[in-house]
PDB file of C-alpha atoms in Angstrom:
ATOM      1  CA  GLN A   1      42.808 -62.975 103.100  1.00 84.00           C
ATOM      2  CA  VAL A   2      42.174 -59.415 104.202  1.00 89.00           C
ATOM      3  CA  PRO A   3      42.707 -56.998 101.334  1.00 94.00           C
ATOM      4  CA  LEU A   4      43.951 -53.644 102.595  1.00 97.00           C
ATOM      5  CA  VAL A   5      44.210 -50.500 100.515  1.00 97.00           C
ATOM      6  CA  GLU A   6      46.012 -47.404 101.752  1.00 97.00           C
ATOM      7  CA  SER A   7      45.352 -43.910 100.463  1.00 97.00           C
ATOM      8  CA  GLY A   8      45.994 -40.311 101.379  1.00 98.00           C
ATOM      9  CA  GLY A   9      49.706 -40.053 100.791  1.00 97.00           C
ATOM     10  CA  GLY A  10      51.285 -37.235  98.859  1.00 97.00           C
ATOM     11  CA  LEU A  11      53.880 -34.492  98.732  1.00 98.00           C
ATOM     12  CA  VAL A  12      53.677 -31.882 101.476  1.00 98.00           C
ATOM     13  CA  GLN A  13      55.909 -29.326 103.118  1.00 98.00           C
ATOM     14  CA  ALA A  14      57.414 -29.584 106.565  1.00 98.00           C
ATOM     15  CA  GLY A  15      54.868 -28.645 109.195  1.00 98.00           C
ATOM     16  CA  ASP A  16      51.899 -29.731 107.087  1.00 98.00           C
ATOM     17  CA  SER A  17      49.401 -32.465 107.906  1.00 98.00           C
ATOM     18  CA  LEU A  18      48.136 -35.534 106.113  1.00 98.00           C
ATOM     19  CA  ARG A  19      45.569 -38.168 106.944  1.00 98.00           C
ATOM     20  CA  LEU A  20      46.197 -41.667 105.694  1.00 98.00           C
ATOM     21  CA  SER A  21      43.370 -44.138 105.325  1.00 98.00           C
ATOM     22  CA  CYS A  22      43.446 -47.902 105.094  1.00 98.00           C
ATOM     23  CA  ALA A  23      40.277 -49.573 103.869  1.00 97.00           C
ATOM     24  CA  ALA A  24      39.689 -53.273 104.443  1.00 95.00           C
ATOM     25  CA  SER A  25      37.563 -55.490 102.274  1.00 91.00           C
ATOM     26  CA  THR A  26      36.405 -57.964 104.861  1.00 87.00           C
ATOM     27  CA  ARG A  27      33.377 -58.411 107.096  1.00 88.00           C
ATOM     28  CA  THR A  28      35.692 -59.385 109.916  1.00 91.00           C
ATOM     29  CA  PHE A  29      37.581 -56.074 110.055  1.00 93.00           C
ATOM     30  CA  ALA A  30      36.451 -55.448 113.632  1.00 91.00           C
ATOM     31  CA  ASN A  31      38.182 -58.661 114.705  1.00 92.00           C
ATOM     32  CA  PHE A  32      41.617 -57.348 113.807  1.00 95.00           C
ATOM     33  CA  ALA A  33      44.104 -55.098 115.464  1.00 97.00           C
ATOM     34  CA  MET A  34      45.606 -52.677 112.956  1.00 98.00           C
ATOM     35  CA  GLY A  35      49.039 -51.215 112.623  1.00 98.00           C
ATOM     36  CA  TRP A  36      50.848 -48.597 110.580  1.00 98.00           C
ATOM     37  CA  PHE A  37      54.446 -49.083 109.560  1.00 98.00           C
ATOM     38  CA  ARG A  38      56.754 -47.166 107.287  1.00 98.00           C
ATOM     39  CA  GLN A  39      59.836 -47.776 105.224  1.00 98.00           C
ATOM     40  CA  ALA A  40      62.169 -45.101 103.959  1.00 97.00           C
ATOM     41  CA  PRO A  41      64.595 -45.715 101.080  1.00 93.00           C
ATOM     42  CA  GLY A  42      67.559 -47.718 102.253  1.00 95.00           C
ATOM     43  CA  LYS A  43      66.100 -48.275 105.690  1.00 97.00           C
ATOM     44  CA  GLU A  44      64.298 -51.110 107.367  1.00 97.00           C
ATOM     45  CA  ARG A  45      60.584 -51.060 107.929  1.00 97.00           C
ATOM     46  CA  GLU A  46      59.676 -49.479 111.258  1.00 98.00           C
ATOM     47  CA  PHE A  47      56.654 -49.399 113.480  1.00 98.00           C
ATOM     48  CA  VAL A  48      54.599 -46.218 113.608  1.00 98.00           C
ATOM     49  CA  ALA A  49      51.350 -46.894 115.473  1.00 98.00           C
ATOM     50  CA  ALA A  50      48.869 -49.624 116.336  1.00 98.00           C
ATOM     51  CA  ILE A  51      45.312 -49.872 117.588  1.00 98.00           C
ATOM     52  CA  ASN A  52      43.320 -52.730 119.051  1.00 97.00           C
ATOM     53  CA  TRP A  53      40.095 -54.053 117.584  1.00 94.00           C
ATOM     54  CA  ARG A  54      37.835 -51.746 119.550  1.00 93.00           C
ATOM     55  CA  GLY A  55      40.039 -48.687 119.333  1.00 90.00           C
ATOM     56  CA  GLY A  56      40.522 -48.308 123.057  1.00 92.00           C
ATOM     57  CA  ILE A  57      44.199 -49.253 123.080  1.00 96.00           C
ATOM     58  CA  THR A  58      46.808 -47.499 120.998  1.00 97.00           C
ATOM     59  CA  HIS A  59      50.581 -47.659 120.796  1.00 96.00           C
ATOM     60  CA  TYR A  60      52.968 -45.259 119.144  1.00 97.00           C
ATOM     61  CA  ALA A  61      56.603 -45.139 118.225  1.00 97.00           C
ATOM     62  CA  ASP A  62      58.404 -42.524 120.291  1.00 96.00           C
ATOM     63  CA  PHE A  63      59.249 -40.437 117.256  1.00 94.00           C
ATOM     64  CA  VAL A  64      55.566 -39.819 116.421  1.00 92.00           C
ATOM     65  CA  LYS A  65      54.091 -39.342 119.870  1.00 87.00           C
ATOM     66  CA  GLY A  66      52.224 -36.080 120.042  1.00 92.00           C
ATOM     67  CA  ARG A  67      52.244 -35.680 116.259  1.00 97.00           C
ATOM     68  CA  PHE A  68      50.431 -38.737 114.857  1.00 98.00           C
ATOM     69  CA  THR A  69      47.087 -40.222 115.881  1.00 98.00           C
ATOM     70  CA  ILE A  70      45.754 -43.625 114.914  1.00 98.00           C
ATOM     71  CA  SER A  71      42.024 -44.254 114.912  1.00 98.00           C
ATOM     72  CA  ARG A  72      39.526 -46.600 113.354  1.00 97.00           C
ATOM     73  CA  ASP A  73      35.925 -46.744 112.219  1.00 97.00           C
ATOM     74  CA  ASN A  74      34.753 -50.331 112.273  1.00 95.00           C
ATOM     75  CA  ALA A  75      31.489 -49.469 110.533  1.00 95.00           C
ATOM     76  CA  LYS A  76      33.505 -48.124 107.596  1.00 96.00           C
ATOM     77  CA  LYS A  77      36.134 -50.865 107.932  1.00 96.00           C
ATOM     78  CA  THR A  78      38.822 -48.220 107.849  1.00 97.00           C
ATOM     79  CA  VAL A  79      41.800 -47.276 109.978  1.00 98.00           C
ATOM     80  CA  TYR A  80      43.315 -43.808 109.864  1.00 98.00           C
ATOM     81  CA  LEU A  81      46.624 -42.195 110.620  1.00 98.00           C
ATOM     82  CA  GLN A  82      46.415 -38.469 111.216  1.00 98.00           C
ATOM     83  CA  MET A  83      49.885 -37.004 110.785  1.00 98.00           C
ATOM     84  CA  ASN A  84      50.580 -33.479 111.971  1.00 98.00           C
ATOM     85  CA  SER A  85      53.744 -31.394 112.090  1.00 97.00           C
ATOM     86  CA  LEU A  86      55.307 -33.522 109.395  1.00 98.00           C
ATOM     87  CA  ARG A  87      59.062 -33.515 109.041  1.00 97.00           C
ATOM     88  CA  PRO A  88      61.351 -34.470 106.150  1.00 97.00           C
ATOM     89  CA  GLY A  89      62.363 -37.494 108.237  1.00 96.00           C
ATOM     90  CA  ASP A  90      58.783 -38.766 107.967  1.00 97.00           C
ATOM     91  CA  THR A  91      59.271 -39.354 104.252  1.00 98.00           C
ATOM     92  CA  ALA A  92      58.571 -43.020 103.583  1.00 98.00           C
ATOM     93  CA  VAL A  93      56.127 -45.508 102.159  1.00 98.00           C
ATOM     94  CA  TYR A  94      53.463 -46.078 104.777  1.00 98.00           C
ATOM     95  CA  TYR A  95      51.842 -49.484 105.131  1.00 98.00           C
ATOM     96  CA  CYS A  96      48.869 -50.646 107.112  1.00 98.00           C
ATOM     97  CA  ALA A  97      48.635 -54.152 108.476  1.00 98.00           C
ATOM     98  CA  ALA A  98      46.059 -56.370 110.159  1.00 97.00           C
ATOM     99  CA  GLY A  99      46.718 -58.917 112.875  1.00 97.00           C
ATOM    100  CA  PRO A 100      45.459 -60.391 116.130  1.00 96.00           C
ATOM    101  CA  ASN A 101      47.155 -57.898 118.472  1.00 95.00           C
ATOM    102  CA  PRO A 102      48.258 -54.242 118.337  1.00 97.00           C
ATOM    103  CA  SER A 103      51.930 -55.102 118.231  1.00 97.00           C
ATOM    104  CA  SER A 104      54.948 -53.015 117.302  1.00 97.00           C
ATOM    105  CA  ASN A 105      56.438 -56.127 115.702  1.00 97.00           C
ATOM    106  CA  GLY A 106      55.666 -56.369 112.023  1.00 96.00           C
ATOM    107  CA  GLY A 107      55.953 -60.135 112.170  1.00 96.00           C
ATOM    108  CA  ALA A 108      52.833 -60.231 114.328  1.00 96.00           C
ATOM    109  CA  TYR A 109      50.660 -59.032 111.449  1.00 97.00           C
ATOM    110  CA  ASP A 110      49.120 -61.366 108.928  1.00 96.00           C
ATOM    111  CA  PHE A 111      47.970 -59.026 106.172  1.00 97.00           C
ATOM    112  CA  TRP A 112      49.531 -55.970 104.583  1.00 97.00           C
ATOM    113  CA  GLY A 113      48.507 -53.266 102.182  1.00 97.00           C
ATOM    114  CA  GLN A 114      50.520 -52.122  99.195  1.00 97.00           C
ATOM    115  CA  GLY A 115      51.612 -48.861 100.788  1.00 97.00           C
ATOM    116  CA  THR A 116      51.181 -45.170 100.098  1.00 98.00           C
ATOM    117  CA  GLN A 117      54.035 -42.721  99.567  1.00 98.00           C
ATOM    118  CA  VAL A 118      54.450 -39.759 101.882  1.00 98.00           C
ATOM    119  CA  THR A 119      57.052 -37.182 100.927  1.00 98.00           C
ATOM    120  CA  VAL A 120      57.796 -34.205 103.146  1.00 98.00           C
ATOM    121  CA  SER A 121      59.903 -31.421 101.699  1.00 97.00           C
ATOM    122  CA  SER A 122      61.887 -28.987 103.806  1.00 94.00           C
TER     123      SER A 122
END
C-alpha cells in the first residue's frame, strides 16, 4: 500500500492560482510515477498530468498545457500540481495516483488518494 494524501484545494476565482500537494507515506515514493486526475460532478474521471519517478518526463492533458505544472520532490515524498489561470471548467475533485509509469490511463495506477476539491468561481 502507498497512502496518498492530497491537500491545497479550495475555492478561488477565475484567473487565480492554486498549488495542490500529494504526500506519500512510503519509503519507496521515488520508485513510482505519479499522476493527477480530476472528476467533475456528473463527468468521468479525466487525466490531468503525470510525471516519471525522477521528474524528467512529464505529460499533460491538452486542456491544461501552459497553465498547470506537475513537479515532485522525492526527498519530501510529495508531488505538486501548480495550477494557474484557473477557469470555472477546472472545478473538480483532484486526485493523485501512484503507479509504475507516467500514464494518462487511470487504470495504470495502483494507488489513489482521497481527493481534494477545487472550485473556481466566475
